[in-house]
Amino acid sequence: MRRNQLSIHSENILPIIKKWLYSDKDIFIRELVSNATDALNKIRILRDQGQSIDGNLEIAVTIDKKRKTIQIADSGIGMTEEEVEKYIAQIAFSGAEEFVAKYKPKDEKEAIIGHFGLGFYSAYMIASKVEIDTRSYLPDSEAVFWSCDGTSDYSIGAGARSIRGTEITLHLDDESLEYLEEAKIRELLQRYCTFMPFPILLNGKPLGNKAPLWMKSTADCTEKEYLDFYRQMFPLDPNPLFWVHLNVDYPFNLKGILFFPKIHRRFDSQESTIKLFCNRVFVSDNCKDILPDYMMILRGAIDSPDIPLNVSRSYLQVDQNVRQLSSHIAKKIADRLSTYFKTEKEKYVDSWSEIEMFLKLGILQDEKFYERVRDLLIWKTSDGNWTTVGEYLERSSEKKVYYSSTDRDSPLLQMYKEKKLEILFAPSPIDTALISFLEEKLSCKFQRIDGSLDPSLVDASREKNLLDADGKTEAARIADFIRTALDKQELEIEAKSLSSDRLPALLVLDETQRRLRDYMALTQGKSAAPYHPKKTFIINTNNKLIQTIAKLKEKQPDVAKEMAKGIYDLSLLSQREVEPGDIDRVISQQTEILEKLSALLV
Ligand code: ADP
């Protein structure tokens, strides 16, 4: 046995690896099983190229509690002494790249995993000593034994291995003894290695790992296989709405299956349910640094060796591959949605509540995505139909879209319907932002039905505009009375003759200011500073209640005042503008008004 020094530039690299390279100790198993997989893949490639090589291709992980060791053995390509010196002793000199350059695999299925570079040395995160016993596939090679206790000294000499392959033995350090539990290692293998291509045995028992469905060509996958795969990954979910199977070779490599789920988590939870793999090796549960936010709703797996690992988010966002990758996914999903819309329109409409948020967020976050899905963005209308804004504008004579922020019926909505005006329903919180976006894109104006009094709703023939002795109209007098009754400086009050008699009053909020407020609430939540859009209270001089107030104001001014306040509160209520803390006050005030009115009757 000879003593030798690890050939690296810094003598202190091992403590660095141990402490800083990977924040997560668990990944040592991913690295070592990946190395074993690469070694087996190399054998398979040589066999495919006609070399006569026999024996099972498999990986055995064995835990020895007594000796406090974990052993990872493979029947792969093995290493000669020279190779151990070169590939193991020269840290960060990755043999994988050299191999690929020498024997280009015919088939990407044989892709070599090892490009993490320092993978083997991750063993030192949990081991105080690592030994390698290896024997190369080359004829007449002899077993080589290498041992290193984590300092920069190592020993190398004759090994004991009688068959081709490599055995890595980790002598666990005292802080890592939890890895001697079979259950723990099984869980880790299941997390990182379920889709690895060679059988893995843990203490002699098969892990049951198999090739992932995304490796199969789309044409060969059945619907049942996709659904089974989904259930395997997300056992508690109902079946997904649809899925896209990704398979790109150029100019970047991407495989995977993304499912559009039937149920969503709350949108603000930014956790991703897209698992990220690199050549079938599980890397992360979280794709949120790689894909745009709106895609976080999707579930499934993407597998790409072209995503740089262990780099910062800001780097990822400018990385060319990562950008192309998310734009490819966006395109695939847009195409799939488009087919869904064209071929199964009814189902599409039925699933709208599931699709809506994804589509709308995507439109707001990704201009290109908007161009692709603009005709798929549909709205329910007061006629009970579904329409796109483009179609709506084609039907309308003006460049104006009337919309309501709720899809509930109301006397105001009825008034518009009576005037044969079509109203779009835009009840989702994100719609405010979307409407501003569409106004710019389509050069049109969205007019919220309670955002101003549309001239078509005024019935000029019944206007109460006769002047009295003081030169005031009847309308102006009732407006004056209500102004005094409500006593709100900031509130404009107007009396109008509306086309329908049913609605006593209408509270109009300045559209621009209200959008600003809604936008601040959406982006800043509860921390948004209170902001009150300008309000105009329009009373309907054709309504019975308003006419009663006009009559009562001389005889019963107190009751008339209470009624005016009551109507104002009801308008606030119907606009959802009552502050939550104010609801109880409104209720007790309404009760008092009823009491006072009923007292007049008996
Ligand atoms: P990487 O896997 O990124 O290339 P590693 O430090 O994990 O880097 O491994 C360095 C090299 O050591 C590998 O590229 C390979 O040539 C060799 N090696 C590691 N483990 C094995 C193994 N189980 N069988 C054969 N060769 C191996």
XYZ file of C-alpha atoms and ligand atoms in Angstrom:
629
model
C 0.000 0.000 0.000
C 1.367 3.410 -0.956
C 0.502 6.725 0.646
C -0.265 9.580 -1.656
C -1.733 13.073 -1.663
C -5.024 14.083 -3.273
C -4.084 16.183 -6.219
C -5.992 19.355 -5.761
C -4.975 22.907 -5.500
C -6.330 23.469 -2.074
C -5.587 21.090 0.753
C -8.706 22.104 2.531
C -11.337 21.229 0.015
C -12.896 18.397 1.972
C -13.998 20.463 4.940
C -15.416 22.927 2.438
C -17.387 20.230 0.668
C -18.508 18.851 3.954
C -19.846 22.127 5.163
C -20.833 24.220 2.196
C -21.213 22.344 -1.030
C -24.637 20.951 -0.393
C -26.865 22.286 2.276
C -28.716 19.010 2.353
C -26.855 15.954 3.613
C -29.495 13.597 2.197
C -28.300 14.089 -1.340
C -25.178 11.958 -0.848
C -27.295 8.963 -1.863
C -28.467 10.704 -5.014
C -24.859 11.408 -5.990
C -23.524 7.936 -5.324
C -26.432 6.095 -6.933
C -26.091 8.447 -9.916
C -22.437 7.502 -10.218
C -23.351 3.827 -10.052
C -26.029 4.390 -12.697
C -23.504 6.106 -14.944
C -21.102 3.209 -14.506
C -23.873 0.759 -15.499
C -24.906 2.926 -18.412
C -21.376 2.912 -19.711
C -21.426 -0.866 -19.654
C -24.721 -0.879 -21.499
C -23.332 1.457 -24.122
C -20.293 -0.773 -24.639
C -22.555 -3.812 -24.859
C -24.761 -2.033 -27.404
C -21.635 -1.326 -29.371
C -20.986 -5.038 -29.621
C -18.585 -5.782 -26.781
C -19.363 -9.056 -25.067
C -20.236 -8.147 -21.526
C -22.421 -10.234 -19.268
C -23.929 -10.148 -15.821
C -26.830 -8.325 -14.205
C -26.804 -4.596 -14.322
C -27.934 -3.485 -10.879
C -27.153 -1.418 -7.827
C -27.103 -2.831 -4.304
C -27.252 -0.583 -1.272
C -26.410 -2.376 1.941
C -26.476 -1.063 5.482
C -24.340 -2.652 8.163
C -25.442 -1.298 11.517
C -22.713 -3.049 13.472
C -19.887 -1.717 11.373
C -21.724 1.604 10.924
C -21.325 1.463 7.182
C -23.398 1.997 4.074
C -22.207 0.284 0.960
C -23.213 1.138 -2.594
C -22.179 -1.532 -5.055
C -22.704 -1.626 -8.792
C -21.846 -4.048 -11.557
C -20.831 -1.185 -13.800
C -17.735 -0.308 -15.693
C -15.410 -0.220 -12.678
C -12.098 1.629 -12.582
C -8.494 0.766 -13.126
C -5.892 2.084 -10.713
C -5.064 4.803 -13.189
C -8.683 5.793 -13.398
C -9.088 5.908 -9.654
C -6.093 8.198 -9.493
C -7.459 10.337 -12.247
C -11.170 10.443 -11.557
C -11.387 10.089 -7.824
C -8.119 11.486 -6.579
C -8.246 14.506 -8.810
C -11.242 16.110 -7.292
C -13.571 17.846 -9.653
C -12.003 16.206 -12.646
C -15.094 14.584 -13.853
C -14.566 11.419 -15.847
C -18.089 11.641 -17.183
C -17.356 14.394 -19.625
C -14.336 12.604 -20.955
C -16.309 9.405 -21.440
C -19.079 11.140 -23.300
C -16.548 12.771 -25.569
C -14.992 9.387 -26.283
C -18.051 7.197 -26.694
C -20.949 9.336 -27.756
C -24.088 7.428 -26.657
C -26.360 6.493 -29.563
C -29.439 7.113 -27.599
C -30.213 9.841 -25.176
C -31.846 7.220 -22.925
C -28.313 6.369 -22.016
C -27.569 9.909 -21.010
C -24.826 10.261 -18.489
C -25.943 11.828 -15.272
C -22.616 12.895 -13.833
C -22.100 16.498 -14.489
C -22.402 17.684 -10.964
C -18.604 17.354 -10.825
C -18.035 16.838 -7.139
C -20.677 14.190 -6.630
C -18.497 11.474 -5.148
C -17.107 13.744 -2.486
C -20.570 14.489 -1.151
C -20.051 11.160 0.686
C -17.916 13.080 3.138
C -20.950 14.979 4.326
C -21.896 11.896 6.330
C -18.791 9.708 6.350
C -15.514 10.088 8.163
C -13.882 7.550 5.895
C -14.717 6.332 2.399
C -13.330 3.226 0.744
C -13.569 2.145 -2.850
C -13.091 -1.403 -4.009
C -13.331 -1.527 -7.772
C -12.503 -3.695 -10.720
C -12.537 -2.466 -14.280
C -14.446 -4.241 -17.065
C -11.223 -4.342 -19.061
C -9.815 -7.858 -19.475
C -7.134 -8.871 -17.002
C -7.749 -5.918 -14.745
C -7.119 -6.245 -11.073
C -9.179 -4.945 -8.230
C -8.085 -1.610 -6.790
C -8.663 -0.419 -3.257
C -8.717 3.251 -2.338
C -9.313 4.723 1.064
C -9.397 8.244 2.355
C -10.412 9.582 5.731
C -11.349 13.026 4.552
C -7.954 14.633 4.834
C -5.957 15.224 1.706
C -4.028 11.953 2.210
C -5.318 8.733 0.705
C -4.089 5.162 0.303
C -4.304 3.111 -2.837
C -3.410 -0.497 -3.457
C -4.704 -3.937 -4.413
C -8.415 -4.510 -3.877
C -10.446 -7.625 -3.049
C -13.286 -7.361 -5.576
C -13.521 -10.470 -7.682
C -16.068 -9.247 -10.234
C -16.502 -6.226 -12.435
C -17.880 -3.109 -10.777
C -17.446 -0.765 -7.874
C -18.216 -0.945 -4.191
C -18.192 2.286 -2.218
C -18.161 1.906 1.551
C -19.030 4.848 3.751
C -17.967 4.718 7.391
C -20.497 7.037 8.932
C -19.392 9.782 11.251
C -21.029 10.002 14.672
C -23.349 12.854 13.660
C -24.824 10.896 10.784
C -25.822 7.607 12.384
C -29.481 8.182 11.503
C -28.563 7.004 7.992
C -28.100 3.496 9.361
C -31.895 3.179 9.526
C -33.178 1.179 6.583
C -36.427 3.176 6.552
C -34.524 6.410 6.198
C -32.446 5.181 3.271
C -35.505 3.638 1.626
C -37.294 6.953 1.849
C -34.321 8.755 0.313
C -33.981 6.212 -2.471
C -37.664 6.515 -3.174
C -37.426 10.284 -3.289
C -34.346 10.578 -5.483
C -34.066 7.347 -7.367
C -37.547 5.955 -8.182
C -37.122 6.706 -11.842
C -33.568 5.492 -12.245
C -33.033 3.036 -15.067
C -31.347 0.091 -13.259
C -32.799 -2.070 -10.516
C -31.841 -0.883 -7.046
C -31.777 -3.265 -4.075
C -31.753 -2.092 -0.500
C -30.474 -4.741 1.915
C -31.338 -7.280 -0.756
C -34.915 -6.069 -1.326
C -35.842 -4.404 -4.636
C -36.852 -0.770 -4.482
C -39.250 -1.209 -7.397
C -37.832 1.719 -9.341
C -38.741 1.930 -12.999
C -38.472 4.117 -16.051
C -40.676 7.188 -15.841
C -43.505 7.597 -18.305
C -41.989 10.757 -19.741
C -39.202 8.682 -21.291
C -41.717 6.874 -23.466
C -42.688 8.448 -26.729
C -46.026 10.247 -26.692
C -47.492 7.978 -29.328
C -46.856 4.924 -27.146
C -48.519 6.276 -23.992
C -52.122 5.437 -23.280
C -54.551 7.624 -21.388
C -54.593 5.060 -18.606
C -50.819 5.274 -18.287
C -50.950 9.036 -17.924
C -53.671 8.816 -15.309
C -51.856 6.072 -13.412
C -48.700 8.120 -13.478
C -50.596 11.122 -12.135
C -52.105 9.045 -9.361
C -48.705 7.674 -8.469
C -47.393 11.206 -8.032
C -50.508 12.821 -6.561
C -52.545 10.034 -5.000
C -55.111 12.309 -3.377
C -56.029 14.356 -6.441
C -59.005 13.834 -8.716
C -58.067 13.113 -12.332
C -56.464 16.052 -14.090
C -58.210 18.105 -16.780
C -55.561 17.476 -19.376
C -51.800 17.118 -19.734
C -48.922 17.893 -22.013
C -46.086 15.508 -22.700
C -42.869 17.428 -23.266
C -40.164 16.064 -25.490
C -37.556 18.427 -26.892
C -34.056 17.582 -28.059
C -33.020 20.793 -29.649
C -31.856 23.488 -28.906
C -32.190 22.283 -25.340
C -33.162 19.036 -23.754
C -36.460 18.717 -22.009
C -38.735 15.862 -21.156
C -41.607 15.632 -18.793
C -45.324 15.517 -18.289
C -47.273 18.416 -16.908
C -50.813 17.958 -15.748
C -53.473 20.584 -15.419
C -55.123 19.714 -12.112
C -58.815 19.803 -11.340
C -58.377 21.385 -7.979
C -56.018 24.150 -7.056
C -54.310 25.094 -3.972
C -54.682 28.692 -3.022
C -52.821 30.744 -5.513
C -50.749 32.692 -3.079
C -48.992 29.588 -1.882
C -46.029 29.823 -4.173
C -45.029 26.218 -3.740
C -44.566 24.289 -6.859
C -45.843 20.765 -7.404
C -43.654 20.267 -10.411
C -40.783 17.983 -9.614
C -37.507 18.693 -11.277
C -35.335 15.837 -12.509
C -31.987 15.718 -14.187
C -31.672 12.605 -16.333
C -34.299 10.865 -14.182
C -32.587 11.780 -10.940
C -34.830 13.747 -8.674
C -33.306 17.124 -7.980
C -35.946 19.291 -6.419
C -39.579 19.606 -5.519
C -39.547 23.166 -6.461
C -39.509 24.680 -9.893
C -40.457 28.137 -8.855
C -37.138 29.638 -9.829
C -37.310 28.083 -13.243
C -40.884 28.544 -14.368
C -42.969 31.713 -14.270
C -45.363 32.072 -11.343
C -48.520 31.331 -13.278
C -47.288 27.835 -14.081
C -47.100 26.968 -10.413
C -50.614 25.654 -10.734
C -49.413 22.787 -12.919
C -48.360 19.444 -11.526
C -46.003 16.808 -12.763
C -42.365 16.432 -13.605
C -39.818 17.984 -15.883
C -36.552 16.345 -16.667
C -33.788 18.405 -18.189
C -30.028 18.177 -17.980
C -29.877 21.738 -19.279
C -31.074 23.447 -16.153
C -28.092 24.699 -14.201
C -28.267 23.304 -10.703
C -27.169 24.936 -7.503
C -27.230 28.448 -8.916
C -29.071 31.499 -7.779
C -32.493 32.568 -8.902
C -31.251 35.744 -10.540
C -28.843 33.699 -12.607
C -31.541 31.238 -13.615
C -33.786 34.002 -14.844
C -31.288 35.206 -17.387
C -30.144 31.763 -18.401
C -30.948 31.217 -22.050
C -31.921 27.552 -21.648
C -34.175 28.226 -18.720
C -35.938 31.011 -20.599
C -36.424 28.881 -23.690
C -37.625 26.040 -21.576
C -40.380 28.007 -19.898
C -41.413 29.565 -23.159
C -41.629 26.118 -24.715
C -43.821 24.901 -21.863
C -46.033 27.984 -22.185
C -46.456 27.292 -25.881
C -47.326 23.633 -25.343
C -49.907 24.467 -22.720
C -51.393 27.222 -24.881
C -51.650 24.791 -27.811
C -53.283 22.184 -25.625
C -55.776 24.691 -24.246
C -56.520 25.849 -27.750
C -57.281 22.313 -28.919
C -59.415 21.808 -25.855
C -61.320 24.981 -26.659
C -61.796 24.112 -30.305
C -62.684 20.449 -29.982
C -64.446 20.270 -26.642
C -65.888 23.730 -26.165
C -68.605 22.605 -23.755
C -66.151 20.842 -21.500
C -63.841 23.821 -21.720
C -66.594 26.126 -20.543
C -67.522 23.720 -17.752
C -63.913 23.675 -16.588
C -63.567 27.430 -16.826
C -63.352 27.892 -13.074
C -60.289 25.649 -13.118
C -58.655 27.168 -16.169
C -59.491 30.787 -15.539
C -56.858 31.725 -13.007
C -54.034 30.098 -14.920
C -55.015 31.777 -18.148
C -55.522 35.192 -16.620
C -52.308 35.191 -14.622
C -50.450 33.878 -17.644
C -51.808 36.700 -19.771
C -50.726 39.270 -17.226
C -47.295 37.772 -16.708
C -46.346 36.736 -20.193
C -47.093 38.854 -23.234
C -46.347 36.049 -25.675
C -48.696 33.758 -23.821
C -51.412 36.384 -24.210
C -50.974 36.395 -27.975
C -51.413 32.636 -27.967
C -54.477 32.433 -25.758
C -56.278 35.691 -26.455
C -59.142 33.888 -28.180
C -59.498 31.431 -25.328
C -60.209 34.095 -22.729
C -63.950 33.933 -22.334
C -66.450 35.834 -20.227
C -69.968 35.034 -19.169
C -72.499 37.662 -20.175
C -75.846 38.878 -18.920
C -77.452 37.023 -21.858
C -76.221 33.749 -20.404
C -73.644 33.275 -23.192
C -69.880 33.044 -23.181
C -67.941 35.464 -25.304
C -64.487 36.842 -25.898
C -63.963 40.575 -25.675
C -63.111 40.609 -29.377
C -66.482 39.077 -30.241
C -68.249 41.449 -27.878
C -66.664 44.446 -29.560
C -67.642 43.158 -32.977
C -71.277 43.088 -31.865
C -71.165 46.512 -30.288
C -71.318 49.818 -32.094
C -68.968 51.568 -29.692
C -65.522 50.594 -28.498
C -66.969 50.090 -25.055
C -67.460 46.970 -22.953
C -70.026 47.119 -20.183
C -69.151 44.876 -17.298
C -70.223 43.988 -13.818
C -67.910 42.998 -11.005
C -70.405 40.393 -9.833
C -72.377 37.799 -11.721
C -75.409 38.222 -9.491
C -78.619 39.744 -10.706
C -79.545 43.221 -9.472
C -82.048 45.953 -10.332
C -79.190 47.860 -11.924
C -78.291 44.901 -14.127
C -81.941 44.588 -15.076
C -81.954 48.244 -16.135
C -79.074 47.613 -18.514
C -80.753 44.483 -19.812
C -83.950 46.367 -20.471
C -81.891 48.745 -22.583
C -80.587 45.710 -24.490
C -77.040 46.328 -23.355
C -74.886 43.227 -22.991
C -72.942 43.038 -19.731
C -69.787 40.995 -19.228
C -69.380 39.417 -15.832
C -65.929 39.955 -14.344
C -66.180 38.782 -10.748
C -62.668 37.516 -10.159
C -60.252 39.648 -8.092
C -57.689 39.519 -10.873
C -60.147 40.947 -13.418
C -59.406 44.565 -12.540
C -55.821 44.172 -13.665
C -56.856 42.136 -16.679
C -59.379 44.735 -17.792
C -56.790 47.504 -17.755
C -54.483 45.242 -19.748
C -57.168 44.470 -22.343
C -58.162 48.112 -22.672
C -54.644 48.866 -23.763
C -54.309 45.847 -26.014
C -57.671 46.195 -27.731
C -57.945 50.004 -27.595
C -61.331 49.850 -25.962
C -62.916 51.063 -22.761
C -64.355 48.866 -20.051
C -67.238 50.564 -18.319
C -68.304 49.065 -15.018
C -72.086 49.288 -14.796
C -71.904 50.969 -11.422
C -68.859 53.038 -12.382
C -70.867 55.872 -13.906
C -74.438 56.556 -14.852
C -74.761 55.575 -18.461
C -76.788 58.224 -20.363
C -79.022 55.495 -21.788
C -80.365 54.813 -18.298
C -81.757 58.317 -17.880
C -85.386 58.906 -18.804
C -85.450 62.603 -19.760
C -89.213 62.573 -20.346
C -89.918 62.165 -16.640
C -87.355 64.582 -15.258
C -88.632 66.574 -12.277
C -87.369 69.849 -13.575
C -90.225 72.203 -12.861
C -88.942 75.225 -10.989
C -90.564 76.282 -7.725
C -90.858 79.791 -6.277
C -87.188 79.701 -5.145
C -86.032 78.747 -8.630
C -85.251 75.174 -7.595
C -86.392 72.018 -9.290
C -88.117 69.249 -7.357
C -85.139 67.049 -8.075
C -82.735 69.597 -6.631
C -84.806 69.914 -3.498
C -84.882 66.216 -2.756
C -81.144 66.087 -3.442
C -80.621 68.945 -0.968
C -82.625 67.136 1.648
C -80.705 63.917 1.267
C -77.407 65.817 1.297
C -78.314 67.317 4.670
C -79.617 63.981 5.976
C -76.462 62.071 5.126
C -74.151 64.919 6.059
C -71.139 63.561 4.193
C -68.831 66.223 2.869
C -66.979 64.005 0.439
C -70.133 62.534 -1.108
C -71.618 63.995 -4.317
C -75.392 63.723 -4.471
C -77.420 63.877 -7.644
C -81.132 63.333 -8.303
C -81.887 61.719 -11.658
C -84.830 60.339 -13.514
C -83.841 56.744 -14.185
C -85.418 54.574 -16.846
C -86.520 51.990 -14.301
C -88.495 52.846 -11.174
C -87.345 49.877 -9.169
C -83.947 51.116 -8.056
C -84.163 53.820 -5.334
C -80.558 54.893 -5.634
C -77.225 54.011 -7.080
C -73.793 54.552 -5.640
C -71.251 55.318 -8.317
C -67.534 54.946 -7.565
C -65.023 56.750 -9.702
C -63.754 53.987 -11.984
C -60.097 55.030 -12.192
C -59.774 55.536 -8.458
C -61.598 52.308 -7.666
C -59.288 50.332 -9.948
C -56.325 51.872 -8.223
C -57.728 50.858 -4.849
C -58.523 47.295 -6.018
C -55.081 47.004 -7.496
C -53.412 48.124 -4.274
C -55.538 45.682 -2.311
C -54.571 42.859 -4.674
C -50.876 43.596 -4.588
C -50.426 44.828 -1.031
C -53.269 42.993 0.728
C -54.091 44.208 4.179
C -51.036 46.423 4.320
C -52.442 48.726 1.608
C -53.059 52.244 2.920
C -56.795 53.039 3.128
C -57.867 54.718 -0.067
C -61.375 55.933 -0.758
C -62.439 56.486 -4.342
C -64.730 59.416 -5.007
C -68.383 58.401 -4.549
C -71.511 59.837 -6.174
C -74.880 58.926 -4.713
C -77.539 59.096 -7.425
C -81.112 59.013 -6.245
C -83.875 57.964 -8.580
C -86.696 60.508 -8.590
C -88.980 57.930 -10.222
C -88.684 55.494 -7.343
C -91.555 55.187 -4.852
C -89.314 55.218 -1.790
C -87.539 58.381 -2.892
C -90.893 59.968 -3.660
C -92.134 59.016 -0.190
C -89.074 60.644 1.388
C -89.823 63.769 -0.640
C -93.327 63.815 0.767
C -92.384 62.883 4.345
C -89.578 65.424 4.597
C -91.969 68.193 5.709
C -94.245 66.179 8.002
C -91.839 63.614 9.452
C -88.363 64.988 8.760
C -86.671 62.609 11.264
C -88.187 59.494 9.730
C -87.384 60.792 6.241
C -83.749 61.344 7.272
C -83.478 57.839 8.695
C -84.910 56.447 5.465
C -82.380 58.393 3.423
C -79.545 56.982 5.540
C -81.039 53.517 5.239
C -81.115 53.726 1.452
C -77.539 54.937 1.407
C -76.437 52.008 3.568
C -78.297 49.571 1.321
C -76.483 51.019 -1.698
C -73.171 50.592 0.079
C -74.167 47.054 0.919
C -75.128 46.160 -2.636
C -71.789 47.560 -3.835
C -69.942 45.493 -1.207
C -68.582 48.770 0.092
C -69.576 48.403 3.732
C -66.485 48.069 5.910
C -66.612 44.640 7.625
C -66.649 46.323 11.049
C -69.625 48.404 10.018
C -72.052 45.627 9.158
C -73.533 45.381 12.650
C -74.198 49.094 12.695
C -75.975 48.866 9.333
C -78.140 45.983 10.516
C -79.249 47.687 13.711
C -79.928 50.915 11.853
C -82.115 49.107 9.320
C -84.017 47.507 12.175
C -84.571 50.899 13.785
C -85.923 52.326 10.539
C -88.379 49.458 10.225
C -89.479 50.055 13.818
C -90.033 53.763 13.166
C -91.925 53.096 9.950
C -94.141 50.475 11.524
C -94.875 52.879 14.394
C -96.304 55.237 11.795
C -98.694 52.562 10.629
C -100.365 51.685 13.950
P -19.233 13.139 -11.733
O -20.114 11.988 -11.383
O -19.934 14.428 -11.729
O -18.438 12.913 -12.965
P -17.878 12.360 -9.347
O -16.941 13.075 -8.424
O -19.118 11.908 -8.717
O -18.174 13.316 -10.560
O -17.140 11.180 -9.970
C -15.907 11.368 -10.670
C -15.661 10.238 -11.606
O -15.335 9.066 -10.899
C -16.845 9.844 -12.458
O -17.017 10.660 -13.586
C -16.452 8.416 -12.851
O -15.553 8.412 -13.911
C -15.741 7.922 -11.613
N -16.669 7.158 -10.784
C -17.336 7.575 -9.701
N -18.114 6.588 -9.189
C -17.955 5.526 -10.007
C -18.494 4.198 -10.047
N -19.393 3.781 -9.151
N -18.083 3.377 -11.033
C -17.191 3.799 -11.958
N -16.658 5.023 -12.002
C -17.026 5.892 -11.033
